Amino acid sequence: MPFAQYNAMNYTETLTFLYEQLPMYQRVGSVAFKKDLTNIRDLLAVLGSPESKFASIHVGGTNGKGSVTHLLGAALQAGGYKTGLYTSPHFKDFRERIKVDGKYVSRKFVVDFVECIQPELSRIRPSFFEITVAMAFQYFAEQKVDIAVVEVGLGGRLDSTNVLAPELAVITNISFDHQQFLGDTLPEIAGEKAGIIKRGVPVVIGETQKATANVFRTKAMELEAPLVFADQLFQARKSKQDLTHSYYQISRQNKPYINELAINLHGGYQQLNIQTALAALEVWQMHEADRFLPFDAIQEGWSNLRALTRFQGRWQLLSDQPRVLVDSAHNEGGLRAIMEQLNTLPGELHIVMGVVNDKKLDQVLPLFPKGAKYYFAKADIPRGLPAKDLQQTAALFELQGRTYSSVRNALRAAKRAASVEDTIFVGGSIFTVAEVL
């Protein structure tokens, strides 16, 4: 389908144009996935190669890459670096994807950027994601950021962000997700994620996993890239938490290092992300002679992480009595950690669930507790799985509940049924969470 003629538009019209004219993976699925980097390179060439005009840290992996990106961004920002953050997808506001020192890209920049590249759209035929990556890189270049922390979208080797020449690469962990693109085994998936490793650029791997460690060792050796496994360098143990912070004791190579580190995040699974971010910041300073970050900047940044970076959607408490929690984990590894955490909470568990239609439900539904009450709904995107289909499949795994016409209606029903001591969890996909944030 040819692109619609672009005329002068306001911000809302520009977003509508982007969503409706461009293939967008989050909405339509695999048809939007590009098999090479030709489009993004052509688009960046038109813009004068903005990706070469700022320093960067590149963060990939299956689970935790968004949290690690924000942990790194908060620490760098608190340390006085003008810091760009690129993350995806967004929950409610498109501009969540592109931030500098915690401030969203301006609406005017979004409009002007799309107007600027419009003459090239019919020739290059970029996807929605390719345009947002190019937009972010142009914004970071114009803002003259000291460093940008850039999250990989999907995979690594063929991801549009992989045109960067970063100062550091970080790969959080490997779990099953997007097998139709990345492979059906953990080593195959790791091979795609390892595609962000660059010659001579240090790389931090978040988790030493038996199935994947040698994939990273081999790739790093081939490219003469210094390699560190974060969990072999740092060990984080949660000691307590309150309504706003979790507190961790940190060891370095199993020796006491920090007695108490306050993190403005919840969720026991953040332990791995904290270890990964600590290792990344240490390795980055070790290999970049002009880079320095005092430890009090890490402490300040992580204690104020949500305010500094506007981080949302991960183990986020929306209200109490009953407790309403949301988390955007949607694959096997992420959901396993979430379910373990939910099982520690008091009261009855009510789960509002919506998923996308290409999710391998036989891998994720066994992770959900059979004793919870379920409220099934379709996320409000074309890829959303109909609630009735989800209910029928869930029943095969002994997960019982009713269907609802929307995620919000499902949440209302859960609130009516829950007592003040109970927990309501909303999840299954990013888009389900987005509807209640």
Short mmCIF file of C-alpha atoms in Angstrom, two decimals:
data_model
loop_
_atom_site.label_atom_id
_atom_site.label_comp_id
_atom_site.label_asym_id
_atom_site.label_seq_id
_atom_site.Cartn_x
_atom_site.Cartn_y
_atom_site.Cartn_z
CA MET A 1 0.00 0.00 0.00
CA PRO A 2 1.50 3.39 -0.91
CA PHE A 3 2.01 5.86 1.89
CA ALA A 4 -0.71 8.47 2.23
CA GLN A 5 0.23 11.94 1.14
CA TYR A 6 1.65 13.82 4.11
CA ASN A 7 0.37 17.34 4.63
CA ALA A 8 1.14 19.71 7.50
CA MET A 9 -0.18 18.04 10.64
CA ASN A 10 -0.46 18.68 14.34
CA TYR A 11 0.93 16.24 16.91
CA THR A 12 -2.18 14.06 17.16
CA GLU A 13 -2.47 13.82 13.38
CA THR A 14 1.23 12.97 13.13
CA LEU A 15 0.86 10.07 15.59
CA THR A 16 -2.18 8.82 13.70
CA PHE A 17 -0.14 8.94 10.51
CA LEU A 18 2.69 6.96 12.12
CA TYR A 19 0.39 4.33 13.59
CA GLU A 20 -1.77 3.88 10.49
CA GLN A 21 0.72 4.24 7.66
CA LEU A 22 3.69 2.32 9.02
CA PRO A 23 4.05 -1.38 9.84
CA MET A 24 4.15 -1.52 13.66
CA TYR A 25 5.13 -4.81 15.30
CA GLN A 26 3.24 -4.09 18.52
CA ARG A 27 0.00 -3.72 16.58
CA VAL A 28 0.24 -6.09 13.60
CA GLY A 29 2.98 -8.56 14.52
CA SER A 30 5.47 -10.33 12.27
CA VAL A 31 4.73 -8.45 9.03
CA ALA A 32 6.41 -5.40 10.59
CA PHE A 33 9.65 -7.25 11.43
CA LYS A 34 12.48 -6.37 9.05
CA LYS A 35 15.16 -8.93 8.17
CA ASP A 36 18.06 -6.53 7.69
CA LEU A 37 19.34 -3.05 8.57
CA THR A 38 19.07 -1.50 5.10
CA ASN A 39 16.09 0.75 5.87
CA ILE A 40 17.46 2.21 9.10
CA ARG A 41 20.84 2.86 7.49
CA ASP A 42 19.21 4.61 4.53
CA LEU A 43 17.06 6.71 6.84
CA LEU A 44 20.00 7.71 9.05
CA ALA A 45 22.08 8.56 5.98
CA VAL A 46 19.37 11.03 4.89
CA LEU A 47 19.66 12.64 8.34
CA GLY A 48 23.45 12.95 8.22
CA SER A 49 24.29 9.91 10.38
CA PRO A 50 23.13 11.21 13.78
CA GLU A 51 23.97 7.84 15.40
CA SER A 52 27.67 8.73 15.08
CA LYS A 53 27.29 12.04 16.94
CA PHE A 54 26.77 10.82 20.51
CA ALA A 55 28.23 8.18 22.81
CA SER A 56 26.04 5.25 23.78
CA ILE A 57 25.53 2.14 25.88
CA HIS A 58 23.56 -0.58 24.10
CA VAL A 59 21.31 -2.84 26.23
CA GLY A 60 19.83 -6.10 24.94
CA GLY A 61 18.56 -9.37 26.40
CA THR A 62 15.20 -11.06 26.94
CA ASN A 63 14.09 -9.87 30.39
CA GLY A 64 15.27 -6.90 32.40
CA LYS A 65 16.64 -4.78 29.59
CA GLY A 66 14.15 -1.98 30.26
CA SER A 67 14.94 -1.97 33.98
CA VAL A 68 18.70 -2.04 33.34
CA THR A 69 18.38 0.78 30.82
CA HIS A 70 16.61 2.92 33.43
CA LEU A 71 19.04 1.95 36.21
CA LEU A 72 21.96 3.02 34.04
CA GLY A 73 20.18 6.18 32.94
CA ALA A 74 19.30 7.24 36.49
CA ALA A 75 22.86 6.75 37.74
CA LEU A 76 24.40 8.62 34.80
CA GLN A 77 21.90 11.43 35.12
CA ALA A 78 22.58 11.78 38.87
CA GLY A 79 26.30 11.79 38.06
CA GLY A 80 25.93 14.92 35.94
CA TYR A 81 25.89 13.35 32.47
CA LYS A 82 23.31 14.69 30.06
CA THR A 83 21.62 11.35 29.41
CA GLY A 84 19.39 10.16 26.61
CA LEU A 85 17.16 7.11 27.05
CA TYR A 86 15.58 5.14 24.23
CA THR A 87 13.16 2.39 25.25
CA SER A 88 10.27 0.52 23.65
CA PRO A 89 7.41 0.01 23.44
CA HIS A 90 5.55 2.82 25.15
CA PHE A 91 2.64 2.37 27.54
CA LYS A 92 0.44 5.43 27.03
CA ASP A 93 2.43 8.29 25.54
CA PHE A 94 4.50 7.77 22.37
CA ARG A 95 7.09 10.17 23.78
CA GLU A 96 7.96 7.74 26.60
CA ARG A 97 10.30 6.13 24.08
CA ILE A 98 12.64 9.11 23.82
CA LYS A 99 13.83 11.01 26.90
CA VAL A 100 16.70 13.32 27.81
CA ASP A 101 17.34 13.70 31.53
CA GLY A 102 13.90 12.26 32.20
CA LYS A 103 12.04 14.72 29.96
CA TYR A 104 10.04 13.42 27.03
CA VAL A 105 10.91 14.50 23.51
CA SER A 106 8.81 17.53 22.59
CA ARG A 107 5.67 17.19 20.49
CA LYS A 108 7.08 19.81 18.13
CA PHE A 109 10.18 17.72 17.49
CA VAL A 110 8.05 14.67 16.66
CA VAL A 111 5.96 16.67 14.19
CA ASP A 112 8.97 18.40 12.61
CA PHE A 113 10.90 15.15 12.30
CA VAL A 114 8.12 13.33 10.47
CA GLU A 115 7.67 16.32 8.17
CA CYS A 116 11.43 16.33 7.49
CA ILE A 117 11.62 12.66 6.45
CA GLN A 118 8.28 12.55 4.63
CA PRO A 119 9.79 12.93 1.12
CA GLU A 120 11.83 9.75 1.74
CA LEU A 121 9.05 7.51 3.05
CA SER A 122 7.88 6.15 -0.28
CA ARG A 123 11.46 5.35 -1.31
CA ILE A 124 12.72 3.79 1.95
CA ARG A 125 9.40 2.37 3.21
CA PRO A 126 10.50 2.21 6.85
CA SER A 127 8.62 0.52 9.66
CA PHE A 128 7.23 2.38 12.65
CA PHE A 129 10.14 1.12 14.76
CA GLU A 130 12.76 2.22 12.23
CA ILE A 131 11.31 5.72 12.24
CA THR A 132 11.24 5.93 16.04
CA VAL A 133 14.87 4.77 16.28
CA ALA A 134 15.95 7.36 13.72
CA MET A 135 13.90 10.00 15.53
CA ALA A 136 15.59 9.16 18.84
CA PHE A 137 19.09 9.27 17.37
CA GLN A 138 18.40 12.59 15.67
CA TYR A 139 17.03 14.01 18.92
CA PHE A 140 20.00 12.83 20.97
CA ALA A 141 22.39 14.34 18.42
CA GLU A 142 20.57 17.68 18.39
CA GLN A 143 20.36 17.71 22.20
CA LYS A 144 24.11 16.99 22.38
CA VAL A 145 23.70 14.33 25.04
CA ASP A 146 26.84 13.17 26.81
CA ILE A 147 25.65 9.59 26.50
CA ALA A 148 22.52 7.71 25.47
CA VAL A 149 21.40 4.39 26.91
CA VAL A 150 19.61 2.57 24.11
CA GLU A 151 17.42 -0.48 24.62
CA VAL A 152 17.26 -3.10 21.87
CA GLY A 153 13.75 -3.59 20.53
CA LEU A 154 13.64 -7.22 19.40
CA GLY A 155 16.56 -9.64 19.19
CA GLY A 156 19.81 -7.83 18.58
CA ARG A 157 21.63 -8.69 15.38
CA LEU A 158 18.89 -7.35 13.09
CA ASP A 159 17.39 -4.80 15.47
CA SER A 160 17.30 -1.24 14.12
CA THR A 161 19.28 0.03 17.11
CA ASN A 162 22.21 -2.17 16.08
CA VAL A 163 23.73 0.53 13.88
CA LEU A 164 25.32 2.05 17.00
CA ALA A 165 29.02 1.93 17.79
CA PRO A 166 28.59 1.90 21.59
CA GLU A 167 31.09 2.33 24.41
CA LEU A 168 29.59 -0.74 26.10
CA ALA A 169 27.19 -3.55 25.24
CA VAL A 170 25.00 -5.16 27.90
CA ILE A 171 22.96 -8.37 27.50
CA THR A 172 20.74 -9.03 30.51
CA ASN A 173 19.71 -12.68 30.17
CA ILE A 174 18.22 -15.16 27.71
CA SER A 175 14.76 -16.69 27.86
CA PHE A 176 12.20 -17.92 25.35
CA ASP A 177 10.48 -15.08 23.51
CA HIS A 178 9.77 -14.25 19.85
CA GLN A 179 10.95 -17.70 18.76
CA GLN A 180 9.46 -17.14 15.31
CA PHE A 181 12.22 -14.60 14.70
CA LEU A 182 15.05 -15.59 17.04
CA GLY A 183 15.08 -19.39 17.12
CA ASP A 184 13.60 -22.23 19.13
CA THR A 185 16.53 -22.94 21.47
CA LEU A 186 18.26 -20.77 24.05
CA PRO A 187 21.63 -20.95 22.20
CA GLU A 188 19.93 -19.81 18.98
CA ILE A 189 18.25 -16.91 20.78
CA ALA A 190 21.55 -16.03 22.48
CA GLY A 191 23.24 -15.98 19.07
CA GLU A 192 20.79 -13.32 17.89
CA LYS A 193 21.19 -11.29 21.09
CA ALA A 194 25.00 -11.58 20.79
CA GLY A 195 24.72 -9.71 17.50
CA ILE A 196 25.06 -6.42 19.41
CA ILE A 197 28.62 -7.33 20.48
CA LYS A 198 31.09 -5.16 18.53
CA ARG A 199 34.78 -5.61 17.87
CA GLY A 200 36.85 -4.45 20.82
CA VAL A 201 33.83 -3.09 22.72
CA PRO A 202 33.45 -4.47 26.27
CA VAL A 203 30.34 -6.53 26.91
CA VAL A 204 28.58 -7.35 30.18
CA ILE A 205 26.36 -10.45 30.33
CA GLY A 206 23.86 -10.25 33.17
CA GLU A 207 23.45 -13.92 34.00
CA THR A 208 25.73 -16.96 33.64
CA GLN A 209 23.40 -19.49 32.04
CA LYS A 210 24.71 -22.96 31.21
CA ALA A 211 22.90 -23.08 27.86
CA THR A 212 24.13 -19.72 26.59
CA ALA A 213 27.40 -18.75 28.31
CA ASN A 214 29.62 -20.34 25.65
CA VAL A 215 27.70 -18.57 22.88
CA PHE A 216 28.76 -15.24 24.39
CA ARG A 217 32.30 -16.38 25.17
CA THR A 218 32.81 -17.52 21.58
CA LYS A 219 31.39 -14.33 20.06
CA ALA A 220 33.39 -12.08 22.40
CA MET A 221 36.61 -13.97 21.67
CA GLU A 222 35.99 -13.75 17.93
CA LEU A 223 35.55 -9.97 18.16
CA GLU A 224 38.25 -9.42 20.83
CA ALA A 225 35.60 -7.88 23.07
CA PRO A 226 36.38 -7.89 26.82
CA LEU A 227 33.68 -10.01 28.49
CA VAL A 228 32.32 -9.92 32.05
CA PHE A 229 29.48 -11.97 33.57
CA ALA A 230 27.76 -9.62 36.02
CA ASP A 231 26.60 -12.30 38.45
CA GLN A 232 30.20 -13.47 38.86
CA LEU A 233 31.28 -9.94 39.77
CA PHE A 234 28.39 -8.61 41.91
CA GLN A 235 25.84 -10.32 44.14
CA ALA A 236 22.76 -8.43 45.36
CA ARG A 237 20.51 -9.66 48.17
CA LYS A 238 17.31 -7.88 49.13
CA SER A 239 17.24 -7.20 52.88
CA LYS A 240 13.95 -5.30 53.27
CA GLN A 241 11.47 -3.04 51.49
CA ASP A 242 8.95 -0.34 52.23
CA LEU A 243 6.22 1.27 50.16
CA THR A 244 8.64 3.17 47.92
CA HIS A 245 12.02 1.40 48.05
CA SER A 246 13.72 -1.98 48.17
CA TYR A 247 17.01 -2.25 50.06
CA TYR A 248 19.88 -4.49 48.94
CA GLN A 249 23.11 -5.73 50.45
CA ILE A 250 25.78 -5.87 47.76
CA SER A 251 28.77 -8.21 47.63
CA ARG A 252 31.60 -8.00 45.14
CA GLN A 253 33.00 -11.40 44.22
CA ASN A 254 31.22 -12.77 47.30
CA LYS A 255 32.85 -10.31 49.71
CA PRO A 256 30.81 -7.60 51.51
CA TYR A 257 30.81 -4.42 49.43
CA ILE A 258 27.80 -2.20 50.25
CA ASN A 259 25.76 -2.67 53.40
CA GLU A 260 22.59 -1.00 52.14
CA LEU A 261 21.65 0.27 48.70
CA ALA A 262 18.16 1.81 48.33
CA ILE A 263 16.44 1.25 44.99
CA ASN A 264 13.21 3.01 44.01
CA LEU A 265 11.94 -0.26 42.47
CA HIS A 266 10.12 -3.31 43.76
CA GLY A 267 10.18 -6.93 42.66
CA GLY A 268 12.64 -9.54 43.83
CA TYR A 269 13.64 -10.19 40.21
CA GLN A 270 15.35 -6.77 40.18
CA GLN A 271 18.26 -8.44 41.97
CA LEU A 272 19.67 -9.63 38.62
CA ASN A 273 19.14 -6.23 37.02
CA ILE A 274 20.95 -4.46 39.87
CA GLN A 275 23.91 -6.82 39.54
CA THR A 276 23.96 -6.23 35.78
CA ALA A 277 23.81 -2.43 36.10
CA LEU A 278 26.54 -2.33 38.77
CA ALA A 279 28.83 -4.46 36.60
CA ALA A 280 28.04 -2.38 33.52
CA LEU A 281 28.92 0.89 35.23
CA GLU A 282 32.18 -0.55 36.61
CA VAL A 283 33.27 -2.03 33.27
CA TRP A 284 32.31 1.15 31.41
CA GLN A 285 34.51 3.30 33.66
CA MET A 286 37.34 0.79 33.50
CA HIS A 287 37.48 0.87 29.70
CA GLU A 288 36.74 4.57 29.08
CA ALA A 289 39.53 6.71 30.48
CA ASP A 290 37.47 9.92 30.61
CA ARG A 291 34.43 8.32 32.24
CA PHE A 292 33.91 8.60 35.98
CA LEU A 293 30.84 8.06 38.13
CA PRO A 294 31.15 8.40 41.92
CA PHE A 295 29.27 5.78 43.87
CA ASP A 296 27.09 8.38 45.56
CA ALA A 297 25.69 9.18 42.08
CA ILE A 298 24.56 5.57 41.78
CA GLN A 299 23.01 5.76 45.25
CA GLU A 300 21.25 9.04 44.49
CA GLY A 301 20.11 7.96 41.03
CA TRP A 302 18.70 4.62 42.13
CA SER A 303 17.03 6.02 45.23
CA ASN A 304 15.18 8.50 42.97
CA LEU A 305 14.90 6.32 39.88
CA ARG A 306 11.22 6.74 39.07
CA ALA A 307 11.31 10.52 39.43
CA LEU A 308 14.52 10.88 37.42
CA THR A 309 13.60 8.57 34.55
CA ARG A 310 9.78 8.34 34.70
CA PHE A 311 10.04 4.57 34.83
CA GLN A 312 6.71 2.73 34.93
CA GLY A 313 4.95 -0.54 34.33
CA ARG A 314 7.18 -2.88 36.34
CA TRP A 315 5.89 -4.19 39.68
CA GLN A 316 4.05 -0.90 40.03
CA LEU A 317 1.58 -0.40 42.89
CA LEU A 318 -1.48 1.50 41.66
CA SER A 319 -3.55 1.40 44.85
CA ASP A 320 -3.93 -0.35 48.19
CA GLN A 321 -6.82 -2.11 50.00
CA PRO A 322 -7.09 -4.08 47.82
CA ARG A 323 -3.53 -4.03 46.56
CA VAL A 324 -3.49 -3.44 42.78
CA LEU A 325 -0.20 -4.33 41.10
CA VAL A 326 0.76 -4.18 37.44
CA ASP A 327 3.74 -5.64 35.64
CA SER A 328 4.43 -5.86 31.92
CA ALA A 329 6.36 -9.18 32.01
CA HIS A 330 5.05 -11.33 29.17
CA ASN A 331 7.46 -14.21 28.50
CA GLU A 332 8.44 -17.35 30.38
CA GLY A 333 11.43 -15.94 32.27
CA GLY A 334 9.77 -12.68 33.26
CA LEU A 335 6.47 -14.24 34.29
CA ARG A 336 8.16 -16.94 36.35
CA ALA A 337 9.81 -14.25 38.49
CA ILE A 338 6.53 -12.32 38.83
CA MET A 339 4.53 -15.37 39.90
CA GLU A 340 7.14 -16.25 42.54
CA GLN A 341 6.80 -12.72 43.91
CA LEU A 342 2.98 -12.81 43.88
CA ASN A 343 2.99 -16.04 45.84
CA THR A 344 4.65 -14.22 48.78
CA LEU A 345 1.76 -11.76 49.19
CA PRO A 346 -1.11 -12.23 51.68
CA GLY A 347 -4.79 -12.59 50.85
CA GLU A 348 -6.54 -14.04 47.82
CA LEU A 349 -5.06 -13.42 44.36
CA HIS A 350 -7.15 -11.97 41.51
CA ILE A 351 -5.50 -11.87 38.06
CA VAL A 352 -6.64 -9.61 35.22
CA MET A 353 -5.08 -11.12 32.11
CA GLY A 354 -4.79 -10.18 28.45
CA VAL A 355 -2.26 -11.47 25.93
CA VAL A 356 -1.29 -11.05 22.27
CA ASN A 357 -2.38 -13.61 19.70
CA ASP A 358 1.10 -14.94 18.85
CA LYS A 359 2.01 -15.75 22.46
CA LYS A 360 2.97 -19.40 23.07
CA LEU A 361 0.42 -19.94 25.80
CA ASP A 362 1.51 -23.51 26.51
CA GLN A 363 4.79 -22.06 27.81
CA VAL A 364 3.42 -19.23 29.96
CA LEU A 365 0.04 -20.39 31.30
CA PRO A 366 1.54 -23.24 33.40
CA LEU A 367 3.38 -20.54 35.38
CA PHE A 368 0.14 -18.96 36.66
CA PRO A 369 -1.32 -20.15 40.00
CA LYS A 370 -4.33 -22.46 39.72
CA GLY A 371 -5.87 -21.10 42.94
CA ALA A 372 -6.24 -17.51 41.70
CA LYS A 373 -9.45 -15.99 40.33
CA TYR A 374 -9.10 -14.92 36.69
CA TYR A 375 -10.61 -12.05 34.73
CA PHE A 376 -9.89 -12.47 31.01
CA ALA A 377 -9.96 -9.56 28.55
CA LYS A 378 -8.66 -8.64 25.10
CA ALA A 379 -5.97 -5.96 25.01
CA ASP A 380 -7.20 -3.08 22.83
CA ILE A 381 -4.85 -3.67 19.88
CA PRO A 382 -5.30 -5.69 16.66
CA ARG A 383 -2.91 -8.38 18.00
CA GLY A 384 -4.93 -8.87 21.18
CA LEU A 385 -6.16 -12.43 21.69
CA PRO A 386 -9.97 -12.55 22.10
CA ALA A 387 -10.93 -13.02 25.74
CA LYS A 388 -13.00 -16.13 24.98
CA ASP A 389 -10.04 -17.81 23.27
CA LEU A 390 -7.81 -16.98 26.23
CA GLN A 391 -10.39 -18.29 28.68
CA GLN A 392 -10.75 -21.59 26.81
CA THR A 393 -6.99 -22.15 26.58
CA ALA A 394 -6.47 -21.15 30.22
CA ALA A 395 -9.05 -23.72 31.27
CA LEU A 396 -6.82 -26.45 29.83
CA PHE A 397 -4.30 -25.42 32.48
CA GLU A 398 -6.92 -25.30 35.26
CA LEU A 399 -7.07 -21.49 35.32
CA GLN A 400 -10.71 -20.54 35.80
CA GLY A 401 -12.44 -17.20 35.32
CA ARG A 402 -14.88 -15.05 33.39
CA THR A 403 -14.41 -12.91 30.29
CA TYR A 404 -14.90 -9.14 30.07
CA SER A 405 -15.37 -6.69 27.22
CA SER A 406 -12.29 -4.64 28.16
CA VAL A 407 -9.32 -4.68 30.48
CA ARG A 408 -10.80 -1.83 32.49
CA ASN A 409 -14.08 -3.68 32.96
CA ALA A 410 -12.14 -6.76 34.07
CA LEU A 411 -10.27 -4.66 36.63
CA ARG A 412 -13.54 -3.14 37.90
CA ALA A 413 -14.94 -6.64 38.40
CA ALA A 414 -11.81 -7.74 40.24
CA LYS A 415 -12.05 -4.73 42.55
CA ARG A 416 -15.69 -5.55 43.32
CA ALA A 417 -14.80 -9.14 44.18
CA ALA A 418 -11.61 -8.51 46.17
CA SER A 419 -11.46 -7.87 49.90
CA VAL A 420 -9.17 -5.17 51.33
CA GLU A 421 -6.50 -7.78 52.17
CA ASP A 422 -6.42 -9.26 48.65
CA THR A 423 -4.09 -8.63 45.71
CA ILE A 424 -5.20 -7.81 42.18
CA PHE A 425 -2.53 -8.35 39.54
CA VAL A 426 -2.88 -6.93 36.01
CA GLY A 427 -0.59 -8.39 33.36
CA GLY A 428 0.05 -10.78 30.49
CA SER A 429 1.25 -8.12 28.05
CA ILE A 430 2.51 -4.56 27.93
CA PHE A 431 -0.75 -3.50 26.28
CA THR A 432 -2.90 -4.92 29.05
CA VAL A 433 -0.90 -2.91 31.58
CA ALA A 434 -1.04 0.22 29.43
CA GLU A 435 -4.83 0.27 29.61
CA VAL A 436 -4.88 0.65 33.40
CA LEU A 437 -1.88 2.91 33.99
#
